[in-house]
mmCIF file of C-alpha atoms and ligand atoms in Angstrom:
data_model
loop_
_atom_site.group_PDB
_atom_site.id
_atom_site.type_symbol
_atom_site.label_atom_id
_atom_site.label_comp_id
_atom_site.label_asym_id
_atom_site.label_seq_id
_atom_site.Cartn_x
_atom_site.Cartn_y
_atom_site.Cartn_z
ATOM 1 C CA UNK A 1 36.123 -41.682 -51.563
ATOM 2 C CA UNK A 2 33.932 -42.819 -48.587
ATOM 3 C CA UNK A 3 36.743 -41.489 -46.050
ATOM 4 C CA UNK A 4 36.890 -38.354 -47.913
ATOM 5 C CA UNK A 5 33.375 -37.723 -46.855
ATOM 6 C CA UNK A 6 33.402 -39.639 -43.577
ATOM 7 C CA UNK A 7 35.642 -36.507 -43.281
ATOM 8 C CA UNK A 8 33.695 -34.135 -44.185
ATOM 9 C CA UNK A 9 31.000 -35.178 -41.954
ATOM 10 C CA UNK A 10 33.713 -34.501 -39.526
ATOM 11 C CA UNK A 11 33.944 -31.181 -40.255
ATOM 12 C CA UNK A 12 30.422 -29.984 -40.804
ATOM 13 C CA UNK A 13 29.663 -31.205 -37.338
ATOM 14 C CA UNK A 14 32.457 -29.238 -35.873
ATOM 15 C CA UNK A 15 31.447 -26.037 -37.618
ATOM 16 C CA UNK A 16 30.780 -23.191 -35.711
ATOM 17 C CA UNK A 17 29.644 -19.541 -36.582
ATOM 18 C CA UNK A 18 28.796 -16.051 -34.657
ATOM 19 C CA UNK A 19 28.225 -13.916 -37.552
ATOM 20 C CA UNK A 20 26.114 -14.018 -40.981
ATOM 21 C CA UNK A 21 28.564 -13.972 -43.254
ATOM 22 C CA UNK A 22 30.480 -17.061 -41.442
ATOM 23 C CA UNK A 23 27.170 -19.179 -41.911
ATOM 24 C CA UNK A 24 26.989 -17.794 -45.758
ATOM 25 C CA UNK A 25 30.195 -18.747 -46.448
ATOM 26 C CA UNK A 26 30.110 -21.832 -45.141
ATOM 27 C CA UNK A 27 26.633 -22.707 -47.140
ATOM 28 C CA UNK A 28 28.358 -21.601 -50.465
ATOM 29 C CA UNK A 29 31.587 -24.039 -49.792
ATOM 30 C CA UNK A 30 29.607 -27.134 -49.268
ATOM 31 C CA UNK A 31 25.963 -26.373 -50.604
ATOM 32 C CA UNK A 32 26.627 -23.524 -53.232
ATOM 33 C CA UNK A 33 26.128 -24.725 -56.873
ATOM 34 C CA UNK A 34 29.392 -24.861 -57.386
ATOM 35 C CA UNK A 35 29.833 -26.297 -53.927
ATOM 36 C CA UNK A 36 31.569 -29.390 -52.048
ATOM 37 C CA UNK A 37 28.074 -31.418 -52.491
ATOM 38 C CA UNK A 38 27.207 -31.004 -56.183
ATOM 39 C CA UNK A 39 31.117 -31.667 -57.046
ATOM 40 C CA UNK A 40 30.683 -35.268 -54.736
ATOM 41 C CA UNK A 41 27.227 -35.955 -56.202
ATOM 42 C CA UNK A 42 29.232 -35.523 -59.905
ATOM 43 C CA UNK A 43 31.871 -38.167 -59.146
ATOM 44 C CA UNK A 44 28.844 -40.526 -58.338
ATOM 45 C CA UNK A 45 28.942 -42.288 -61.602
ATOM 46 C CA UNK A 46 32.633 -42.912 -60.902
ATOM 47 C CA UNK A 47 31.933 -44.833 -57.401
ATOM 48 C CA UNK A 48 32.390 -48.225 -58.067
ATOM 49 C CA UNK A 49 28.615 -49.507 -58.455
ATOM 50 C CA UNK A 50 29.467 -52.133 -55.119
ATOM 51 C CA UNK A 51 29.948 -49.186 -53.572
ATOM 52 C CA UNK A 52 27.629 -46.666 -54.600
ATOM 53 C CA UNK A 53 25.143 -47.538 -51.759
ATOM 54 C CA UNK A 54 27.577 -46.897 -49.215
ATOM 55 C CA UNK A 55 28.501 -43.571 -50.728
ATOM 56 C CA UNK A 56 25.003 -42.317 -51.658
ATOM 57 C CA UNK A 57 23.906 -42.731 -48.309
ATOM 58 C CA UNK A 58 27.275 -40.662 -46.765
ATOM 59 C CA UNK A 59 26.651 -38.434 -49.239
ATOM 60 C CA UNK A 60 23.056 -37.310 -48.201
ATOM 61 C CA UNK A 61 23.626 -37.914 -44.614
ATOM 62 C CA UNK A 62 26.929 -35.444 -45.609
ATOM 63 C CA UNK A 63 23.879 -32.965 -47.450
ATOM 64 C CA UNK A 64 21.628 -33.112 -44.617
ATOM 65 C CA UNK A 65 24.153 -32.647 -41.807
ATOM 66 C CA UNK A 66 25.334 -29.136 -43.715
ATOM 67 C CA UNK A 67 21.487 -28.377 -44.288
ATOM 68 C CA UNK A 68 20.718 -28.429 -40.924
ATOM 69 C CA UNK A 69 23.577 -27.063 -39.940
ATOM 70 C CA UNK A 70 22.713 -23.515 -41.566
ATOM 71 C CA UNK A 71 19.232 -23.370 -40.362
ATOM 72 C CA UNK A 72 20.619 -24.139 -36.599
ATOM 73 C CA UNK A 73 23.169 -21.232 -36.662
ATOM 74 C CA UNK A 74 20.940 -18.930 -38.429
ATOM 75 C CA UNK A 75 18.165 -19.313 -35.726
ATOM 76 C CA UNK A 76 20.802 -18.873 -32.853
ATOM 77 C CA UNK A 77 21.786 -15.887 -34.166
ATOM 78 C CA UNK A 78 18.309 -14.581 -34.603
ATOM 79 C CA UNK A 79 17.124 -15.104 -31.097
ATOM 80 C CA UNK A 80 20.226 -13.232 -29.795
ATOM 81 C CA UNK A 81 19.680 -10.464 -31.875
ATOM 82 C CA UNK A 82 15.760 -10.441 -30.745
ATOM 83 C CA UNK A 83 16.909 -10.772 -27.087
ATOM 84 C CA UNK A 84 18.888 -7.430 -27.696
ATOM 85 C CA UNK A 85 16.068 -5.853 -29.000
ATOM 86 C CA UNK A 86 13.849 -6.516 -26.034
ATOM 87 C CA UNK A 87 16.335 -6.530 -23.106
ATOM 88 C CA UNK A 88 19.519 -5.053 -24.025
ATOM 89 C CA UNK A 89 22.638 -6.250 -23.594
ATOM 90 C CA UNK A 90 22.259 -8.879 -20.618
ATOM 91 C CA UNK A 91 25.628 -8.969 -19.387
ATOM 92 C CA UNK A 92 25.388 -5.135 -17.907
ATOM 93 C CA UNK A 93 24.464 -4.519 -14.591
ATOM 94 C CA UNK A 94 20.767 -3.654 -13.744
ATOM 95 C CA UNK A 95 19.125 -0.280 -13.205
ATOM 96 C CA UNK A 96 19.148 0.098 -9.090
ATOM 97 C CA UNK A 97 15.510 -0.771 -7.763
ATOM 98 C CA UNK A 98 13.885 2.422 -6.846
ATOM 99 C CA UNK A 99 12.680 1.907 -3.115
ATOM 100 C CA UNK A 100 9.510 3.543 -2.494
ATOM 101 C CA UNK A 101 7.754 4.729 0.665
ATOM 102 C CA UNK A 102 5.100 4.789 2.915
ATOM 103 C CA UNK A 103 2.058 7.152 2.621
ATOM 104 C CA UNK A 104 2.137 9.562 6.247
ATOM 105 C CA UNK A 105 -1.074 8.974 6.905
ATOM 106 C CA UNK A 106 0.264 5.391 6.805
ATOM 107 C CA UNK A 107 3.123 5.765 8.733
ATOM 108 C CA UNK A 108 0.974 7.960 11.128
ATOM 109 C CA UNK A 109 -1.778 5.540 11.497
ATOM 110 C CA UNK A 110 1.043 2.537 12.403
ATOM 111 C CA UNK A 111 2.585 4.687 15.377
ATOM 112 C CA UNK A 112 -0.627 5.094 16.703
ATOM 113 C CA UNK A 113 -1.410 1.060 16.067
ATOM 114 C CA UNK A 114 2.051 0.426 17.086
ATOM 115 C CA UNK A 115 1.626 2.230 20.719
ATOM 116 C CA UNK A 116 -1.826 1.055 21.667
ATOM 117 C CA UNK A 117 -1.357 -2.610 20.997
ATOM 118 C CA UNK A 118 1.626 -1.905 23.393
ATOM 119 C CA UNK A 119 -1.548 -1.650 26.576
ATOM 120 C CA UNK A 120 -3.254 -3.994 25.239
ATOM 121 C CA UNK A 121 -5.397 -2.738 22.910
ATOM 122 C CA UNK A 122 -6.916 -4.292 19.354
ATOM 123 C CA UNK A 123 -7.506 -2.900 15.965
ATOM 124 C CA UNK A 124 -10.996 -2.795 14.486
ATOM 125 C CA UNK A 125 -12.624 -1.758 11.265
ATOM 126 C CA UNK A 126 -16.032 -1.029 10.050
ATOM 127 C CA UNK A 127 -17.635 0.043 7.056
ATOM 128 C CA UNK A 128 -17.554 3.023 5.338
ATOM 129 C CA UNK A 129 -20.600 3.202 3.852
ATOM 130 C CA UNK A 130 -22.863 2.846 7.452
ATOM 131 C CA UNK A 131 -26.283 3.172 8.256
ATOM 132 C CA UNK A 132 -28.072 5.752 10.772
ATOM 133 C CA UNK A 133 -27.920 4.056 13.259
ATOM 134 C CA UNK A 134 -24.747 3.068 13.789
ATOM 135 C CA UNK A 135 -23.069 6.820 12.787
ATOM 136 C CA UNK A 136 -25.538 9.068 15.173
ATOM 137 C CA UNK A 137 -28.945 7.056 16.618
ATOM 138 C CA UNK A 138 -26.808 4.914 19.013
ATOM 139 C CA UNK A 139 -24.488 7.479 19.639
ATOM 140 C CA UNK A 140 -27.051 9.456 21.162
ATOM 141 C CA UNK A 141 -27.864 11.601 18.431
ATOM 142 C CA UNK A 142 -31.421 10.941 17.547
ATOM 143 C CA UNK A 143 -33.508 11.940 14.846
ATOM 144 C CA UNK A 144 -33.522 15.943 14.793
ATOM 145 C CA UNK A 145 -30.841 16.087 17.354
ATOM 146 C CA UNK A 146 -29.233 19.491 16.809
ATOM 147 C CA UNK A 147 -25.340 18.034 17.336
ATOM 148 C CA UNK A 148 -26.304 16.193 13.981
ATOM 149 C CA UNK A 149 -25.551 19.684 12.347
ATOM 150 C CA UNK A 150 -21.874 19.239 14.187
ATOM 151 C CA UNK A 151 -20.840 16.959 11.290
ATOM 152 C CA UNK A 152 -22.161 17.377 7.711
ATOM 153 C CA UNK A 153 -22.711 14.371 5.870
ATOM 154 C CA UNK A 154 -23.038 12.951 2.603
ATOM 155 C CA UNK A 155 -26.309 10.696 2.389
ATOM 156 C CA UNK A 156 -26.322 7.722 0.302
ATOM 157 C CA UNK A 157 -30.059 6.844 0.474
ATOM 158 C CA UNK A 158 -32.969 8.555 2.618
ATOM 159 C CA UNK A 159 -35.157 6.678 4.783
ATOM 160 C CA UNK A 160 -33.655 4.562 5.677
ATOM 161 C CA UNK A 161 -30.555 6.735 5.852
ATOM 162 C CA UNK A 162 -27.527 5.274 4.295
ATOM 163 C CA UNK A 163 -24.821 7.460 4.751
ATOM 164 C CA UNK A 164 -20.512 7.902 4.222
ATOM 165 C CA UNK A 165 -19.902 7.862 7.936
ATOM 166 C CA UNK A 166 -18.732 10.986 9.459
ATOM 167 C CA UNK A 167 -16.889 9.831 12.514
ATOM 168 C CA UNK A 168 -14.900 6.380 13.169
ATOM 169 C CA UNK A 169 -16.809 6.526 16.635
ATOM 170 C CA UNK A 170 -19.099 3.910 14.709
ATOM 171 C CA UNK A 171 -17.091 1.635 15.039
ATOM 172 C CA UNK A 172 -17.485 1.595 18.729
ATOM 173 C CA UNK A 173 -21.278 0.925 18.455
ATOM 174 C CA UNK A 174 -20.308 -1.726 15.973
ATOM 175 C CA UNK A 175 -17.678 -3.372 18.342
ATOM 176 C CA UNK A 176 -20.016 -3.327 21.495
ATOM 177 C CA UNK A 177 -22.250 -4.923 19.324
ATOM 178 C CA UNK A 178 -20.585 -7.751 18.691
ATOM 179 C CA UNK A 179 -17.746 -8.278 21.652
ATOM 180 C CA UNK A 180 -18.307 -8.409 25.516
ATOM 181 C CA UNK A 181 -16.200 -6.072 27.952
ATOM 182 C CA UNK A 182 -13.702 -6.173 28.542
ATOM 183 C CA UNK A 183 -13.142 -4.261 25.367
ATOM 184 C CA UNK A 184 -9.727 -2.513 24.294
ATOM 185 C CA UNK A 185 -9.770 -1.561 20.911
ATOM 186 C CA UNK A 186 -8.387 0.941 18.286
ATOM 187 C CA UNK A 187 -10.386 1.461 15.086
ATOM 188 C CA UNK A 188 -8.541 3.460 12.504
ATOM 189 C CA UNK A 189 -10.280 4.347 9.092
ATOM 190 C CA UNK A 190 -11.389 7.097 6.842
ATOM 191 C CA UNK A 191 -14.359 9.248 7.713
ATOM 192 C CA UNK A 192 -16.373 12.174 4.840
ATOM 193 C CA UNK A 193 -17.476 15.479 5.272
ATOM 194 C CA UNK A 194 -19.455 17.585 3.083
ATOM 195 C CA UNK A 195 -17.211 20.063 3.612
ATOM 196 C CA UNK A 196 -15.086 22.791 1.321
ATOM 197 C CA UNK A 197 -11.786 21.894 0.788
ATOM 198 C CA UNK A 198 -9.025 24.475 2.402
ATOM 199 C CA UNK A 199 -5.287 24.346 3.827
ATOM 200 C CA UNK A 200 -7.051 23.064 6.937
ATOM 201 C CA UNK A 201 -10.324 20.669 5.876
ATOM 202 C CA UNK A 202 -11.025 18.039 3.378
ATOM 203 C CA UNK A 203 -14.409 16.171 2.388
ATOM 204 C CA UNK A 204 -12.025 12.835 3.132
ATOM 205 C CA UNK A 205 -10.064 12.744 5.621
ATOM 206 C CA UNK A 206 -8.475 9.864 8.447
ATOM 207 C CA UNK A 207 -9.899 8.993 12.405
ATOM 208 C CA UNK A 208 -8.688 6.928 14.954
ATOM 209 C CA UNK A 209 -11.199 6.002 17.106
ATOM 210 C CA UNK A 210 -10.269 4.616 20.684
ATOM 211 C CA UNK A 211 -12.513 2.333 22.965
ATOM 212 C CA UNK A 212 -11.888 0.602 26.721
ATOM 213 C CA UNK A 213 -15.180 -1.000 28.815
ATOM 214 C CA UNK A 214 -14.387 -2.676 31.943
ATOM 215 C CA UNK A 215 -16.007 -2.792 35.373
ATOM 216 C CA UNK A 216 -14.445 0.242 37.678
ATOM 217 C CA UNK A 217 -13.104 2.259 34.776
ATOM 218 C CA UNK A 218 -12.706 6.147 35.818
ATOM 219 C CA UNK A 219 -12.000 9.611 34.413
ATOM 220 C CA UNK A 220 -8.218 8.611 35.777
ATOM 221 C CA UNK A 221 -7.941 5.492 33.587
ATOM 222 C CA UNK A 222 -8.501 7.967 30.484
ATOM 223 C CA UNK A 223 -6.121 10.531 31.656
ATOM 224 C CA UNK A 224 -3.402 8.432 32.506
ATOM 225 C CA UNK A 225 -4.283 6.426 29.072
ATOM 226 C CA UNK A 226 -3.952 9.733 26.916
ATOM 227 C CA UNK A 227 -0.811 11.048 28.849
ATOM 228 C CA UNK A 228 0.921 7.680 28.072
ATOM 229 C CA UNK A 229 -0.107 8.276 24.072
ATOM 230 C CA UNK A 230 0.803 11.647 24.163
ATOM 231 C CA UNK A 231 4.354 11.001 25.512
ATOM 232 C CA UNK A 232 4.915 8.050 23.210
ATOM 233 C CA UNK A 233 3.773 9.926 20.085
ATOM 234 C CA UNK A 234 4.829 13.066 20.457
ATOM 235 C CA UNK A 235 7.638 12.810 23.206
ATOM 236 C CA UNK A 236 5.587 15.656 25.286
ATOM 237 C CA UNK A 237 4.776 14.910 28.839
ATOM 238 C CA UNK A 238 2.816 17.628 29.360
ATOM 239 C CA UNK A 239 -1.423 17.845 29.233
ATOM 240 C CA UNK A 240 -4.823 19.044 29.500
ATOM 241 C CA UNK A 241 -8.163 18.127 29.742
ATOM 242 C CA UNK A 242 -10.753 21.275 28.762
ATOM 243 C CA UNK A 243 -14.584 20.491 29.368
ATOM 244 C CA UNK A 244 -16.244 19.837 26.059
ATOM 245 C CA UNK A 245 -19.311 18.676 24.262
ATOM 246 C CA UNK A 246 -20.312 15.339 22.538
ATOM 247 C CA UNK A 247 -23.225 13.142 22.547
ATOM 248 C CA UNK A 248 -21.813 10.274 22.900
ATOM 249 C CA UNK A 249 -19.286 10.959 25.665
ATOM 250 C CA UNK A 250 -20.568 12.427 29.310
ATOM 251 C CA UNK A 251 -18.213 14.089 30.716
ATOM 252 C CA UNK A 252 -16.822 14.807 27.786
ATOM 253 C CA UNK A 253 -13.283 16.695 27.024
ATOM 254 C CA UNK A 254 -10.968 17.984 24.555
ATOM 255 C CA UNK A 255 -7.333 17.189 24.694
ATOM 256 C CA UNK A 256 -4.569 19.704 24.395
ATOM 257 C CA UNK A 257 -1.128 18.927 24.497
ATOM 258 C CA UNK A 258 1.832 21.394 25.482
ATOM 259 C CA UNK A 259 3.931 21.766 22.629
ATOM 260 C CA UNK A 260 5.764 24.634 23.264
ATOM 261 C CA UNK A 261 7.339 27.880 22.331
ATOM 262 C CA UNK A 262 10.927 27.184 21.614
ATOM 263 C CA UNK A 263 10.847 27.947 17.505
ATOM 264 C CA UNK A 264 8.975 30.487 15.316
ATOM 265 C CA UNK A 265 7.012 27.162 13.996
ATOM 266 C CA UNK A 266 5.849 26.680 17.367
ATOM 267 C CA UNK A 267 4.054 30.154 17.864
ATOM 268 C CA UNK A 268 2.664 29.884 14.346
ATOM 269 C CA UNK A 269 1.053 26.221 14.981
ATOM 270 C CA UNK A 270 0.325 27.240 18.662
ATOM 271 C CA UNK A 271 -1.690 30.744 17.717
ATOM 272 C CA UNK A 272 1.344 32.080 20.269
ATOM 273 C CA UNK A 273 -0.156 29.902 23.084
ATOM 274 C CA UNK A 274 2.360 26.768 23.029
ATOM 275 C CA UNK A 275 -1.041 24.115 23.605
ATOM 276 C CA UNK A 276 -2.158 21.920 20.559
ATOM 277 C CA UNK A 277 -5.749 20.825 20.531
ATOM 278 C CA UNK A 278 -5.101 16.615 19.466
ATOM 279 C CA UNK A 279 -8.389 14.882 20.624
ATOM 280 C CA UNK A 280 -11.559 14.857 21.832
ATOM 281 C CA UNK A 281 -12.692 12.012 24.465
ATOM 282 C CA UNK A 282 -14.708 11.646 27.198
ATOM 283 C CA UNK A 283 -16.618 8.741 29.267
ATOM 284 C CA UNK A 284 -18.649 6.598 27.421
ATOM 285 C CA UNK A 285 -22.419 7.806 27.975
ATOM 286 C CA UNK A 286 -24.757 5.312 29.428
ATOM 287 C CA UNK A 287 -27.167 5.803 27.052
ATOM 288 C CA UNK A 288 -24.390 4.515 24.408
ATOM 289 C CA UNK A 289 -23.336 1.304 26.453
ATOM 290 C CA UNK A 290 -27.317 0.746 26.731
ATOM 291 C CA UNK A 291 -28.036 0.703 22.996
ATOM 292 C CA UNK A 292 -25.250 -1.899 22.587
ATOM 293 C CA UNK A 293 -26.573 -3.713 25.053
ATOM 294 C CA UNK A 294 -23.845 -3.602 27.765
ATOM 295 C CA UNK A 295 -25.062 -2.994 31.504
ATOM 296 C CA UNK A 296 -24.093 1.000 32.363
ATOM 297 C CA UNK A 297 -24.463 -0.536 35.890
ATOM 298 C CA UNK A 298 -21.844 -3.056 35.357
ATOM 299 C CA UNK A 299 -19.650 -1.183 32.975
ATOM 300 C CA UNK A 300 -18.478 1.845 32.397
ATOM 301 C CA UNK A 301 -15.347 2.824 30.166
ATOM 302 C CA UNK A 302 -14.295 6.130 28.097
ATOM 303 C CA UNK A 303 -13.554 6.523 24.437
ATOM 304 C CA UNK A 304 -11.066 9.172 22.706
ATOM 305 C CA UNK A 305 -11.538 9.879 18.953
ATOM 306 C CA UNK A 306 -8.453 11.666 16.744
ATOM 307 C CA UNK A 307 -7.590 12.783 13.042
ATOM 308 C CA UNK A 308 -4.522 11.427 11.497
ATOM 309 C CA UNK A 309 -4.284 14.180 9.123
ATOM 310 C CA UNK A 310 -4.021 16.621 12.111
ATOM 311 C CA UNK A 311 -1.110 14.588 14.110
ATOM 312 C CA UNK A 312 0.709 13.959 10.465
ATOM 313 C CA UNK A 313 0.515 17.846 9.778
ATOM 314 C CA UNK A 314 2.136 18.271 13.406
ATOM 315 C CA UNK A 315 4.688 15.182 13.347
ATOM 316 C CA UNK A 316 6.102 16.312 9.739
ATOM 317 C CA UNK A 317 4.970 20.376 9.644
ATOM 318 C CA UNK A 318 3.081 19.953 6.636
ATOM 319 C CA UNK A 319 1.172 23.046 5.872
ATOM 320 C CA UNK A 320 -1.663 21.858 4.005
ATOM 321 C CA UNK A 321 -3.966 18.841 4.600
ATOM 322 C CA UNK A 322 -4.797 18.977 0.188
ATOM 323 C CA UNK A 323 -1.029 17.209 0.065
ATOM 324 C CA UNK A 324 -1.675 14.161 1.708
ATOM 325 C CA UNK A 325 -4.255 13.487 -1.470
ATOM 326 C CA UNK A 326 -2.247 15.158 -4.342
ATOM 327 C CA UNK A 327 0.164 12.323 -4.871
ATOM 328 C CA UNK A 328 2.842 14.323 -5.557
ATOM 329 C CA UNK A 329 6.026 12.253 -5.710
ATOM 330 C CA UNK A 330 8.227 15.149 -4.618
ATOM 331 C CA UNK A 331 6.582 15.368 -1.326
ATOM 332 C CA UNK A 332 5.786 11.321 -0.770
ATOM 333 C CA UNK A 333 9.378 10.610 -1.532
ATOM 334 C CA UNK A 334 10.629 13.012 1.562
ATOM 335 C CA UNK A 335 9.000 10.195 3.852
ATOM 336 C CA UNK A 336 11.374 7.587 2.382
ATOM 337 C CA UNK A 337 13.220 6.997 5.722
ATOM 338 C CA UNK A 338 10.752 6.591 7.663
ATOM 339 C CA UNK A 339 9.274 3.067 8.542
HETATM 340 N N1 DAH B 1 -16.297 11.460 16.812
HETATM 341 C C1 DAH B 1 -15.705 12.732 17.189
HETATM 342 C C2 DAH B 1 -15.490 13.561 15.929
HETATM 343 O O1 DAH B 1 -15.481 13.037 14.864
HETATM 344 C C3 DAH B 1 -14.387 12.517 17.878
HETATM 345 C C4 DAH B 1 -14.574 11.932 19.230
HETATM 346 C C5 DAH B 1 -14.748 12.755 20.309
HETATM 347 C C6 DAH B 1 -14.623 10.576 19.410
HETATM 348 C C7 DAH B 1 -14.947 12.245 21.574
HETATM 349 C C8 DAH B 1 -14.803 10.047 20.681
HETATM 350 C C9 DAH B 1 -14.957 10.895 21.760
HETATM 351 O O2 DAH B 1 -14.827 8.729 20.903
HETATM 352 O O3 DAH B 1 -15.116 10.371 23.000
HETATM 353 O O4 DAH B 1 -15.290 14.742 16.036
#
């Protein structure tokens, strides 16, 4: 009798089941009422009574073996089934990971990054949010000064003005402030307007502003400077300097660059003229250099101030500037190849 269930302990432990029914089945042979179990525990008062311990204690090791047996299998196969649910079927292959892609005004702003640090030049940030001082006072725009009317701005707080700044040029006050020449820096960011929105403008829109102080810096330095940007950028060798205004900058010029007349595009974006206006710049007023406490005797050194928006609209031909905010996926996925 003993073996007989010594056996059966065998067999319970080797049982194995995928399905629901298997594990059914198997619970009616050995723990059903008329199962293997209640037939063994009826031959009890047969068993010898030496060896009844013996085969009472098989018998519920037997019971308990089978009992656990079902619960185990039934559990597997629920957490399979739940796995399904919230996966699928695990052995397939994956979904392909969509790649995604760089903003333009990203990819814009990095060229520009990417060929100034190659002369040596830093990047630099500043607030957004800036006070009076830094945006027009120390610029040379004081109170009431009519070039204030150049730029409209959103105020945050009057007296003392807190403002959105308008320009990135604050950044150059900001970074005289705090660094002695020589100075070589870059300072992309995002400047407001109160301006309507068109094809053309927006209220937010992206500057980089450019910055070089040294002893024995010249009109040249600039020139040659902007002419090695323009080439780099653009892949146009050709330029122009036209006499301009800003406070901040004395002389002061606008750059043009020679774009051409070769495609239909070309005369549209040109006005039929084949020059591009890119930037204005100019050397860095005394009066500036003074407020941040660098010696205009000592120093001198020219600054250059562009919108990303503009250069992204001529790199890619985009027609409107209200794209680059829309989000569209249709026209942010067409700058997928591009690093
Ligand atoms: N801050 C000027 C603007 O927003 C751009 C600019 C012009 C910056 C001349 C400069 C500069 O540094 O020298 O229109």
């Amino acid at each position: 009798m003993l073996d007989k269930v010594t056996k059966l302990i065998g067999e319970v432990n080797a049982f194995s089941a995928t399905t629901k029914d298997e594990i059914e089945s198997f619970r009616i042979k050995f723990l059903g009422k008329k199962g293997i179990l209640n037939d063994l525990f009826a031959e009890f008062k047969n068993v010898a009574p030496k060896e009844r311990k013996d085969f009472g204690a098989a018998l519920n090791t037997l019971k308990n073996l089978a009992q656990e047996k079902v619960t185990h299998l039934k559990d597997l196969i629920e957490i399979k089934s739940e796995q399904k649910g919230i996966y699928g079927d695990l052995t397939r292959p994956s979904d392909p990971v969509e790649l995604g892609s760089r903003h333009p005004i990203s990819i814009v702003r990095n060229k520009i990054i990417d060929v100034f640090s190659r002369i040596g030049f830093t990047v630099s940030e500043g607030p957004e949010i800036e006070d009076d001082w830094h945006n027009f006072t120390a610029l040379n725009l004081p109170e009431y000064h009519p070039a204030r009317d150049m730029q409209d701005t959103f105020f945050i707080e009057k007296n003392p003005d807190i403002l959105l700044r308008t320009h990135t040029s604050s950044v150059q006050v900001r970074y005289m402030e705090n660094h002695k020449p020589p100075i070589r820096t870059i300072s992309p960011g995002r400047v407001f307007r109160n301006e309507d929105i068109s094809a053309r403008a927006h209220c937010i829109f992206h500057q980089v502003e450019g910055l070089y102080i040294d002893t024995d810096v010249s009109f040249a330095d600039l020139k040659q400077t902007l002419l090695y940007f323009t080439k780099e950028m653009f892949g146009k060798s050709k330029i122009r300097l036209r006499p301009s205004y800003f406070p901040f900058t004395e002389p002061s010029a606008e750059v043009d660059i020679y774009w051409g007349l070769e495609t239909e595009t070309d005369y549209k974006i040109t006005k039929g003229t084949g020059w591009l206006e890119i930037m204005g710049c100019g050397m860095v007023d005394p009066n500036v250099l003074k407020n941040a406490n660098i010696d205009p005797e000592v120093y001198s050194g020219y600054a250059f101030g562009m919108g990303i928006e503009r250069i992204a609209m001529l790199l890619y031909q985009i027609p409107d500037i209200r794209m680059f905010y829309e989000n569209d996926v249709r026209f942010l996925e067409q700058f997928k190849s591009i690093l």
